[in-house]
CSV table of C-alpha atoms in Angstrom, one decimal:
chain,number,residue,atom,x,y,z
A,1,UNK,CA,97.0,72.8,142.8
A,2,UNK,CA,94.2,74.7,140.9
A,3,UNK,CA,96.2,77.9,142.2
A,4,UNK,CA,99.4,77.3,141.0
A,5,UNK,CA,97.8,76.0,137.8
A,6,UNK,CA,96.3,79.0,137.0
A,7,UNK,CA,99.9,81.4,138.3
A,8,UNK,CA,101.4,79.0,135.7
A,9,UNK,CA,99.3,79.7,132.7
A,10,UNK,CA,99.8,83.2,133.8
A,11,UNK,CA,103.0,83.5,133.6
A,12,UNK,CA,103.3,81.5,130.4
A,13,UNK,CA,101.1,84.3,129.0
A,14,UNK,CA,102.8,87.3,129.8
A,15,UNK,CA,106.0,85.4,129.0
A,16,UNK,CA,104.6,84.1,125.3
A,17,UNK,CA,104.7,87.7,123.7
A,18,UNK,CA,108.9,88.6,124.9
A,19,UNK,CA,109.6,85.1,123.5
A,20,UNK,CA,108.4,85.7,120.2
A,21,UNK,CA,109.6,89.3,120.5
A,22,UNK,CA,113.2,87.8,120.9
A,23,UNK,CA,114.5,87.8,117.4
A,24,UNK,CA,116.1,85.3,116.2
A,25,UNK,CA,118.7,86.6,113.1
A,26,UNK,CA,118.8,84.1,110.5
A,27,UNK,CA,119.6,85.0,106.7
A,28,UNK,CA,118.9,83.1,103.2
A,29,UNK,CA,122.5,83.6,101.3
A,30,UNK,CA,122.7,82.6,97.5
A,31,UNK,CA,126.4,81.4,97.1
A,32,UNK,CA,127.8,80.3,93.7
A,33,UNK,CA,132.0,78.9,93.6
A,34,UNK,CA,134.0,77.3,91.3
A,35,UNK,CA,134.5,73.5,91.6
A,36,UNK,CA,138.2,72.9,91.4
A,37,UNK,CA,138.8,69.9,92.9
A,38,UNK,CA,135.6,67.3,93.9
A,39,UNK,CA,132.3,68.6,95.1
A,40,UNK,CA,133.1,67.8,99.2
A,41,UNK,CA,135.4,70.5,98.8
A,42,UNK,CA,133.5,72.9,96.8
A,43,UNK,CA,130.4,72.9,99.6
A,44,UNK,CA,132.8,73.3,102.3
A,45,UNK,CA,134.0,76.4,100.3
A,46,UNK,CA,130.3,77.6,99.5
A,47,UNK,CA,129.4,77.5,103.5
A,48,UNK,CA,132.4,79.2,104.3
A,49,UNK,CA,131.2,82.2,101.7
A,50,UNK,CA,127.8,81.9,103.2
A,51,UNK,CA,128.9,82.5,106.8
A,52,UNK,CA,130.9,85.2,105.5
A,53,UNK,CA,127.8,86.9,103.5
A,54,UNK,CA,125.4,86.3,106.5
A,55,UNK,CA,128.0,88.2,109.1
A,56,UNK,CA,128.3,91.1,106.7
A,57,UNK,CA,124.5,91.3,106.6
A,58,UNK,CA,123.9,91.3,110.1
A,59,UNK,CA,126.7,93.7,111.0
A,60,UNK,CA,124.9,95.7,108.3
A,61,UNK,CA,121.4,95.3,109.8
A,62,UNK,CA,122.4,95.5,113.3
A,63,UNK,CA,125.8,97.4,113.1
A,64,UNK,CA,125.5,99.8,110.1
A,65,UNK,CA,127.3,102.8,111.4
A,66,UNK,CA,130.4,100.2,111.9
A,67,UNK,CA,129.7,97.7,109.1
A,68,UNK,CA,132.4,98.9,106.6
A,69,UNK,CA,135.1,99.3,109.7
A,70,UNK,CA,134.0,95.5,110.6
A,71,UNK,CA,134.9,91.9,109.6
A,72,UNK,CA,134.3,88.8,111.5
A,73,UNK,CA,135.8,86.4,108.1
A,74,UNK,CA,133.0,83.9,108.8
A,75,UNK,CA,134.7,82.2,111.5
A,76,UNK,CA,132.4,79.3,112.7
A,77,UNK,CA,131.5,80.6,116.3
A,78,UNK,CA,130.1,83.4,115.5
A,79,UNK,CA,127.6,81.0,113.9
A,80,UNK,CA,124.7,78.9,115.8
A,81,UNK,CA,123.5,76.8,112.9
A,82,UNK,CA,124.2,76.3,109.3
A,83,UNK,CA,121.7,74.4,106.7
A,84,UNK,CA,122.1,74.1,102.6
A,85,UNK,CA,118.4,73.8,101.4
A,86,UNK,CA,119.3,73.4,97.9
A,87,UNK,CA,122.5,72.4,95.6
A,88,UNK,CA,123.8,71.8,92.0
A,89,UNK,CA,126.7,71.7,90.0
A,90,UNK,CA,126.6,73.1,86.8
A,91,UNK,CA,129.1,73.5,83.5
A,92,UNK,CA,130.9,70.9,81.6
A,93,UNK,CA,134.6,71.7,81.5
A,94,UNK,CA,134.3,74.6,84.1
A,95,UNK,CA,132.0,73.7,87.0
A,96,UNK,CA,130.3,75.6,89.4
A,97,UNK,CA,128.1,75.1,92.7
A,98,UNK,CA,125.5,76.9,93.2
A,99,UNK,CA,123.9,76.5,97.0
A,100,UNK,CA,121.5,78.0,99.0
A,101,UNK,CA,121.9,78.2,102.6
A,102,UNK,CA,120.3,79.3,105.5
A,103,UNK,CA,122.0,80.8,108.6
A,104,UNK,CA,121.7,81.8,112.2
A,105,UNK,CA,123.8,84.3,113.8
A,106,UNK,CA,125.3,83.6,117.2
A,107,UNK,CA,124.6,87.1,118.4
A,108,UNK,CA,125.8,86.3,121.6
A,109,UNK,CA,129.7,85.4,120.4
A,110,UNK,CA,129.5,88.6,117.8
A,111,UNK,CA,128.4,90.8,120.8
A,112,UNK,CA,131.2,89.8,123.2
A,113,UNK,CA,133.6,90.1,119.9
A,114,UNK,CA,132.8,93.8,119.5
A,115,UNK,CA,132.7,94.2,123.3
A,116,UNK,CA,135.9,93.3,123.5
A,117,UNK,CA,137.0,95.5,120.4
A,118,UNK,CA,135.7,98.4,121.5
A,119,UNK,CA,133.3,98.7,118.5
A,120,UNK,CA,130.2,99.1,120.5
A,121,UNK,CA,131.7,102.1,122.7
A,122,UNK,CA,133.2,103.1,119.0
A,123,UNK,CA,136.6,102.8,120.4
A,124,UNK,CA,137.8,99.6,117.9
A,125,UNK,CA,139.5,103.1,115.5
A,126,UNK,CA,142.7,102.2,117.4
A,127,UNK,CA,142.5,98.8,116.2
A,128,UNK,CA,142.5,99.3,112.1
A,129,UNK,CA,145.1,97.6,110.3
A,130,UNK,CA,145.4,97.9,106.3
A,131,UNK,CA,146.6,94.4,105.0
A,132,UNK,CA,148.5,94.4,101.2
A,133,UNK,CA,149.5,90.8,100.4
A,134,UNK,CA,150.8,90.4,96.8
A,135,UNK,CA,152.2,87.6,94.6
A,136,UNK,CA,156.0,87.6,94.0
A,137,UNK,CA,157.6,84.4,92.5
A,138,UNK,CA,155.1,81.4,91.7
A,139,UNK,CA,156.4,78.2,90.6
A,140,UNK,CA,153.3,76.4,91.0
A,141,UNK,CA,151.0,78.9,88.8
A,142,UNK,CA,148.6,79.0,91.5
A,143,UNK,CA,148.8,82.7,92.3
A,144,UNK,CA,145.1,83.1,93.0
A,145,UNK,CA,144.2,80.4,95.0
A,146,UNK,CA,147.5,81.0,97.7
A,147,UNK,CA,147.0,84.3,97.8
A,148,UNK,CA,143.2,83.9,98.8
A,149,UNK,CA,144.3,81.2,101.5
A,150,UNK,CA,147.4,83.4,102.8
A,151,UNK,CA,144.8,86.7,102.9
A,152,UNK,CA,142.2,84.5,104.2
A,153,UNK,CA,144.8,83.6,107.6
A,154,UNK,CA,145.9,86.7,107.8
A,155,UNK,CA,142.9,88.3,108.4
A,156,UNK,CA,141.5,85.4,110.5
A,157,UNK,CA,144.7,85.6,112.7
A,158,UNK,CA,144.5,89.6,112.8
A,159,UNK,CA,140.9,89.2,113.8
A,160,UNK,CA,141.2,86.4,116.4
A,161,UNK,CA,143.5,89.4,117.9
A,162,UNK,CA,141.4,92.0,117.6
A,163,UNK,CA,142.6,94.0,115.3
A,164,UNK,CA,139.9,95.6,112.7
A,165,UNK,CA,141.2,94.5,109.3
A,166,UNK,CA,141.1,96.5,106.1
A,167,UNK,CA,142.4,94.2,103.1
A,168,UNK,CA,141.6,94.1,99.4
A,169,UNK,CA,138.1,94.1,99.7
A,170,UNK,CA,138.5,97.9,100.4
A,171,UNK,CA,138.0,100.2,97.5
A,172,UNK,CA,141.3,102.1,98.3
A,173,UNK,CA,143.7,99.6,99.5
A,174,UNK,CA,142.7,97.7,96.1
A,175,UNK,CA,143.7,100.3,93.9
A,176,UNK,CA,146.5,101.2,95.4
A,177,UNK,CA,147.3,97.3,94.9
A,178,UNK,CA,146.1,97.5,91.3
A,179,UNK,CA,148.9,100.6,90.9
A,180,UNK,CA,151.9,99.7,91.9
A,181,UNK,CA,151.4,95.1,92.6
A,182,UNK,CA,155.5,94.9,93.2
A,183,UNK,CA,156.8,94.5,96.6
A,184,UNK,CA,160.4,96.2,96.0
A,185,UNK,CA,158.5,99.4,94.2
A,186,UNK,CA,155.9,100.0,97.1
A,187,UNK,CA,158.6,99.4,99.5
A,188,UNK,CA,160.1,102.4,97.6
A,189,UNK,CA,157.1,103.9,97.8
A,190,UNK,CA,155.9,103.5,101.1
A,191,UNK,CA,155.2,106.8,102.5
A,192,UNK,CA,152.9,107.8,99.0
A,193,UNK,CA,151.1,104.5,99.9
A,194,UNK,CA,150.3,105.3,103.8
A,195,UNK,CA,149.3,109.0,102.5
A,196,UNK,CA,146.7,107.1,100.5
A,197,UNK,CA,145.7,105.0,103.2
A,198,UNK,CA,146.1,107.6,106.4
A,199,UNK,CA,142.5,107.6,107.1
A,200,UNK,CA,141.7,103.7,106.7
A,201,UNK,CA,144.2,102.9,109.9
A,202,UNK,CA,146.6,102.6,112.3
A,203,UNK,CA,149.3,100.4,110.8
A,204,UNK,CA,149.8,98.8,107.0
A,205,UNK,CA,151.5,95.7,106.7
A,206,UNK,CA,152.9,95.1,103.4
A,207,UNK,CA,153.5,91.4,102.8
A,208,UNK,CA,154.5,89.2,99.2
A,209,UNK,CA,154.4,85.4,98.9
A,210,UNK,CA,156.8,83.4,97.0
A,211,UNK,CA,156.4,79.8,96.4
A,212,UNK,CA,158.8,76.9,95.5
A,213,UNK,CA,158.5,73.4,94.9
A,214,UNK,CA,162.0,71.0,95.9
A,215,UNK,CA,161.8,67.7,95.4
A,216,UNK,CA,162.6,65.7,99.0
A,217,UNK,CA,163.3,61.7,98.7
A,218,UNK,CA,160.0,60.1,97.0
A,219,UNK,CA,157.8,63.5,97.5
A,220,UNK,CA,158.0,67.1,97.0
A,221,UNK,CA,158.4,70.1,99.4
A,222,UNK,CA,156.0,72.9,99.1
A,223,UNK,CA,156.8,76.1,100.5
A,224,UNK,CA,155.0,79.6,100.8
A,225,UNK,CA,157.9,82.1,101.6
A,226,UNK,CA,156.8,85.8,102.9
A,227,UNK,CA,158.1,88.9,102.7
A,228,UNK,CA,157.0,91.6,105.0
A,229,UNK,CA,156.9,94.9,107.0
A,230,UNK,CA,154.5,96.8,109.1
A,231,UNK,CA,154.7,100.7,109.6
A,232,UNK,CA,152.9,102.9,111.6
A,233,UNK,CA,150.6,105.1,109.1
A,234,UNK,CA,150.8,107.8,111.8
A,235,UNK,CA,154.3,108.3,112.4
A,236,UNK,CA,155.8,105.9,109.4
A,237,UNK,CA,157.8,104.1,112.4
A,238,UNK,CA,158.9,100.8,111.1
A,239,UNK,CA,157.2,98.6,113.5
A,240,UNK,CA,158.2,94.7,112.2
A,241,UNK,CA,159.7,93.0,109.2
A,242,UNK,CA,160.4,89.6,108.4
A,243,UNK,CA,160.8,86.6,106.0
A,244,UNK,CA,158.5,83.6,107.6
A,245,UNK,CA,157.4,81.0,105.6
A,246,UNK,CA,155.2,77.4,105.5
A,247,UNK,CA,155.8,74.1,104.3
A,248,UNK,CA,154.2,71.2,103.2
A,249,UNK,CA,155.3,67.9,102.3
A,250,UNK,CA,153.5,65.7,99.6
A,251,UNK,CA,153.8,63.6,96.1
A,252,UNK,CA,152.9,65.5,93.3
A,253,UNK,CA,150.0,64.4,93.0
A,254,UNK,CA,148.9,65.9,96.2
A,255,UNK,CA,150.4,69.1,94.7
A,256,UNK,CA,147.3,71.4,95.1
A,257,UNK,CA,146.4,70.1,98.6
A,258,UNK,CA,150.1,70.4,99.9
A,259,UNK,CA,150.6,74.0,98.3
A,260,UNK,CA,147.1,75.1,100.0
A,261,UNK,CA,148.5,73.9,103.8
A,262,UNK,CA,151.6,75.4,102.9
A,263,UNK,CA,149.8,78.8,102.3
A,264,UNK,CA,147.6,78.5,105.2
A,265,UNK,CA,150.8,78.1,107.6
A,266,UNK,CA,153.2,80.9,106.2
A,267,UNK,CA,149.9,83.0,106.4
A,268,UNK,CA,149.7,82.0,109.8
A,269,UNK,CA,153.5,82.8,110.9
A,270,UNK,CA,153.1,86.2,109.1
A,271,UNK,CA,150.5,87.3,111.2
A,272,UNK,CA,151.5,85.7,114.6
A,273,UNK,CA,155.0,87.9,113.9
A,274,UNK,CA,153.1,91.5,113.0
A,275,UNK,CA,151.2,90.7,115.8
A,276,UNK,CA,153.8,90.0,118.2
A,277,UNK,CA,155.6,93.1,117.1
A,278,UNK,CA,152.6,95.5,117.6
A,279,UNK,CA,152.1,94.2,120.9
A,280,UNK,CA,155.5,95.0,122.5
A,281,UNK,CA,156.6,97.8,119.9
A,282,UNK,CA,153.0,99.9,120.1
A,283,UNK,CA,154.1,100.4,124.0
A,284,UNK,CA,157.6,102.4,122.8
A,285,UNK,CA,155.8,104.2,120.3
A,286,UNK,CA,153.3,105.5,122.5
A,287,UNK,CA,156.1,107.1,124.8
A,288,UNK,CA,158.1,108.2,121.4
A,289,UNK,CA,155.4,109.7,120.5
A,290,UNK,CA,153.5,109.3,116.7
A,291,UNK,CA,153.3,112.2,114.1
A,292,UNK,CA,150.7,114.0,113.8
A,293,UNK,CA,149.4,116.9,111.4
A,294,UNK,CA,147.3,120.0,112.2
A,295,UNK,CA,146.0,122.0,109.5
A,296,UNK,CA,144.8,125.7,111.2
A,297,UNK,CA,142.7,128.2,109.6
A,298,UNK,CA,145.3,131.5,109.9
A,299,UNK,CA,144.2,133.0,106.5
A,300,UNK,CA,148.1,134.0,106.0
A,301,UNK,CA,147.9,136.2,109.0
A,302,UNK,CA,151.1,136.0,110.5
A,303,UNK,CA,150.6,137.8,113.6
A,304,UNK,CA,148.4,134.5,113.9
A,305,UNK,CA,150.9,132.1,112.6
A,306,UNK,CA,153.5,133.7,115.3
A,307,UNK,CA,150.6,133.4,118.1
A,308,UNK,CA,150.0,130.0,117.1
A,309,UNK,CA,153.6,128.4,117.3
A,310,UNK,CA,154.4,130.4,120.3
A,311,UNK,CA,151.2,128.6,122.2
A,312,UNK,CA,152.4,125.1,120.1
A,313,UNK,CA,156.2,125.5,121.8
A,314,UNK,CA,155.3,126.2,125.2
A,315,UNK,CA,155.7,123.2,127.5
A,316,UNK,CA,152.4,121.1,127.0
A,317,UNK,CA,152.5,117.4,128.0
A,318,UNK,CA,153.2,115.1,125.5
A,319,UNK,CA,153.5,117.8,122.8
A,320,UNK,CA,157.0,118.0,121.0
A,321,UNK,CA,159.0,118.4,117.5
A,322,UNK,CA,156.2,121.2,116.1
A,323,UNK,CA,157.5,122.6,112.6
A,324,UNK,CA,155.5,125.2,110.3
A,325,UNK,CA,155.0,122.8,106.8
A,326,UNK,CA,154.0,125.9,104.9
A,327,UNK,CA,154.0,129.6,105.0
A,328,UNK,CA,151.9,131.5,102.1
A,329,UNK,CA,147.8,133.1,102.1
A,330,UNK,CA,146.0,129.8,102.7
A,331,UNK,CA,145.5,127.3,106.0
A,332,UNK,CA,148.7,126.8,108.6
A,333,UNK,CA,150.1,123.0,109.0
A,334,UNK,CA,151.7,122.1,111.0
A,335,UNK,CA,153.7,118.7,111.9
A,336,UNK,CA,154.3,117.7,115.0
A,337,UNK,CA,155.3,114.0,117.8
A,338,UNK,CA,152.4,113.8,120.6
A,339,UNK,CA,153.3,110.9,122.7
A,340,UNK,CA,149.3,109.7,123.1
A,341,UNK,CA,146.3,108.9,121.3
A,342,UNK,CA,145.0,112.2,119.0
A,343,UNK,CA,141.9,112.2,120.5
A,344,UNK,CA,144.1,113.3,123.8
A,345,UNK,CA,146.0,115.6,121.1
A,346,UNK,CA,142.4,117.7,120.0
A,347,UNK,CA,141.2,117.5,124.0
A,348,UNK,CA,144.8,119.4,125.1
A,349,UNK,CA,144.6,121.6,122.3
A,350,UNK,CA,140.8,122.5,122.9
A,351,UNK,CA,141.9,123.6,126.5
A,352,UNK,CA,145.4,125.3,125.4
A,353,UNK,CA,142.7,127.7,122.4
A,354,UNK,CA,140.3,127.7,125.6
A,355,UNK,CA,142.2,130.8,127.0
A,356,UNK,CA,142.0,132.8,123.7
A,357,UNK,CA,139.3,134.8,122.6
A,358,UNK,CA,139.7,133.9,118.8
A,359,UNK,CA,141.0,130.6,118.7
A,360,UNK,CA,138.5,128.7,121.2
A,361,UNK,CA,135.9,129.3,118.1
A,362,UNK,CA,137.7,126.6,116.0
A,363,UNK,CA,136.1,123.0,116.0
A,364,UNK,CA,138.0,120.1,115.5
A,365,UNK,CA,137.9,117.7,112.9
A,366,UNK,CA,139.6,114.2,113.0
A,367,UNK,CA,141.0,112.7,109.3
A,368,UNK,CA,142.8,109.6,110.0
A,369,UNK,CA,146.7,111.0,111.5
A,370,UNK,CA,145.1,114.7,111.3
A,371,UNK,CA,143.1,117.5,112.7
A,372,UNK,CA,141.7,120.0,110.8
A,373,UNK,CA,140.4,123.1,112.5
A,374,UNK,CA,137.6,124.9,111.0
């Protein structure tokens, strides 16, 4: 009995110092939100910010080379335990909460997420998808508040799929928001737009909500209508469009309730369509191939040039519609459909320059839907 004792306390020593090693990720967030509506509401609101704060620190601490490519939207499982230490409302006419709260990461849930992305092999770049979701007609007045609950779906539907998603909270796709904030003009507009954005992704989804309010018997019908379309920022292929929409039934004075479930659901058909459409229509684009660009460092030399679109028309897999963009003394560019991912593109061109003395000194250089050879 003494023996085992003794292997037990052992053991428990050896095993004492990996416990405590074992670090637990838990972060302190300071959160601060309006108080529209009652106080129940507003902590619910405040946690929900917290999660979201404590994810994007610990993808930042534990992730940073994919942080900015990375958003979990504070979904609840990727979080083991939530506590507000402190609260108060301040303000007279406009209040605000201010809480803190402490958090634990469920590493365990966030791992198998990015597993399953690819972000931990670094192959979730096939998964970016730039969101643009602007206001059109609002009867209600409550522009901000929808738009924050349909953005807030989309990305949690987008996310739940796996998709990597780049919304307004990006530098770029904000001010290309703040430009031109009318559907019908960056319809028109489309291809400037996914030059903008070429590097941030593989598809943008455009999407504008309308709302209307139609009285029904004793109560009112709310209803969130969107407009949208997806395109491929590779090859401009329009992949989905559509006019879903959510509804809500309520008396008025349930109006700002009603008009937030009717957000939350036309949010939530949007993205179920886009991603049903990338899912079967992402197969036919593969064997159609996507455009691609390849900027070449010819100098002008023409003798080059001629080489170059010689080797570029030959029968290589996958490789087809190659046309010269510009002739003159600077860099060659060439556009061209490869029916495969452009990593694939750079590997079969790396072994095509392989048999020449002068172009298998080039490197390759990936920028969103191009390669750049230097």
């Amino acid at each position: 009995m003494k023996r085992i004792l003794l292997i037990m306390i052992t053991l428990g020593l050896v095993l004492l110092p990996l416990l405590a090693a074992a670090e637990v990720r838990t972060y302190t967030e300071i959160v601060t939100v309006k108080v529209d509506d009652d106080e129940y509401t507003a902590r619910k609101k405040a946690e929900q910010r917290g999660r979201e704060q404590a994810l994007e620190h610990y993808l930042r601490d534990v992730y940073p080379d994919r942080a900015a490519t990375l958003n979990l939207t504070g979904d609840e499982k990727y979080i083991k335990d939530l506590e507000i230490l402190e609260s108060s409302v301040e303000g007279m006419f406009s209040k605000e909460l201010k809480a803190k709260i402490r958090i634990t990461i469920n590493e365990e849930a966030v791992r198998a997420y990015l597993k399953r992305q690819g972000a931990v092999t670094g192959k979730n770049e096939e998964r970016r998808i730039v969101v643009m979701i602007i206001p059109g007609k609002m009867d209600t007045g409550d522009a901000p508040m929808i738009l924050d609950n349909v953005r807030a779906e989309v990305r949690r539907s987008l996310t739940a799929a796996e998709y990597t998603v780049i919304d307004s909270d990006d530098e770029a796709v904000n001010q290309a928001l703040t430009e031109e904030a009318d559907y019908n003009k960056m319809v028109k507009h489309m291809n400037k737009i996914a030059d903008q954005l070429a590097d941030k992704g593989e598809w943008l989804v455009l999407g504008k909500v309308d709302v209307s309010v139609a009285p029904s018997g004793s109560a009112y019908v709310y209803r969130a209508m969107m407009t949208g379309k997806t395109v491929s920022l590779a090859s401009r292929d329009l992949m989905w469009e559509g006019n879903p929409d959510g509804a809500a039934r309520a008396s008025k004075d349930e109006a700002k309730a009603a008009i937030r479930l009717a957000a939350i659901a036309g949010g939530k058909k949007f993205a179920s369509e886009v991603v049903n459409a990338l899912n079967t229509k992402t197969l036919t684009q593969e064997r159609r191939g996507a455009r691609f660009e390849l900027v070449l460092p010819t100098r002008g030399e023409y003798r080059l040039e001629r080489k170059l679109l010689k080797l570029l028309g030959e029968d290589i897999k996958g490789l087809k519609n190659v046309s010269q963009k510009n002739r003159g003394k600077g860099d060659m560019v060439v556009d061209l459909y490869y029916a495969g991912k452009i990593s694939d593109l750079v590997d079969l061109l790396m072994d095509n320059f392989e048999k020449d003395a002068q172009l298998k000194r080039w490197n390759p250089e990936i920028q969103g839907n191009k390669v750049v050879f230097k």
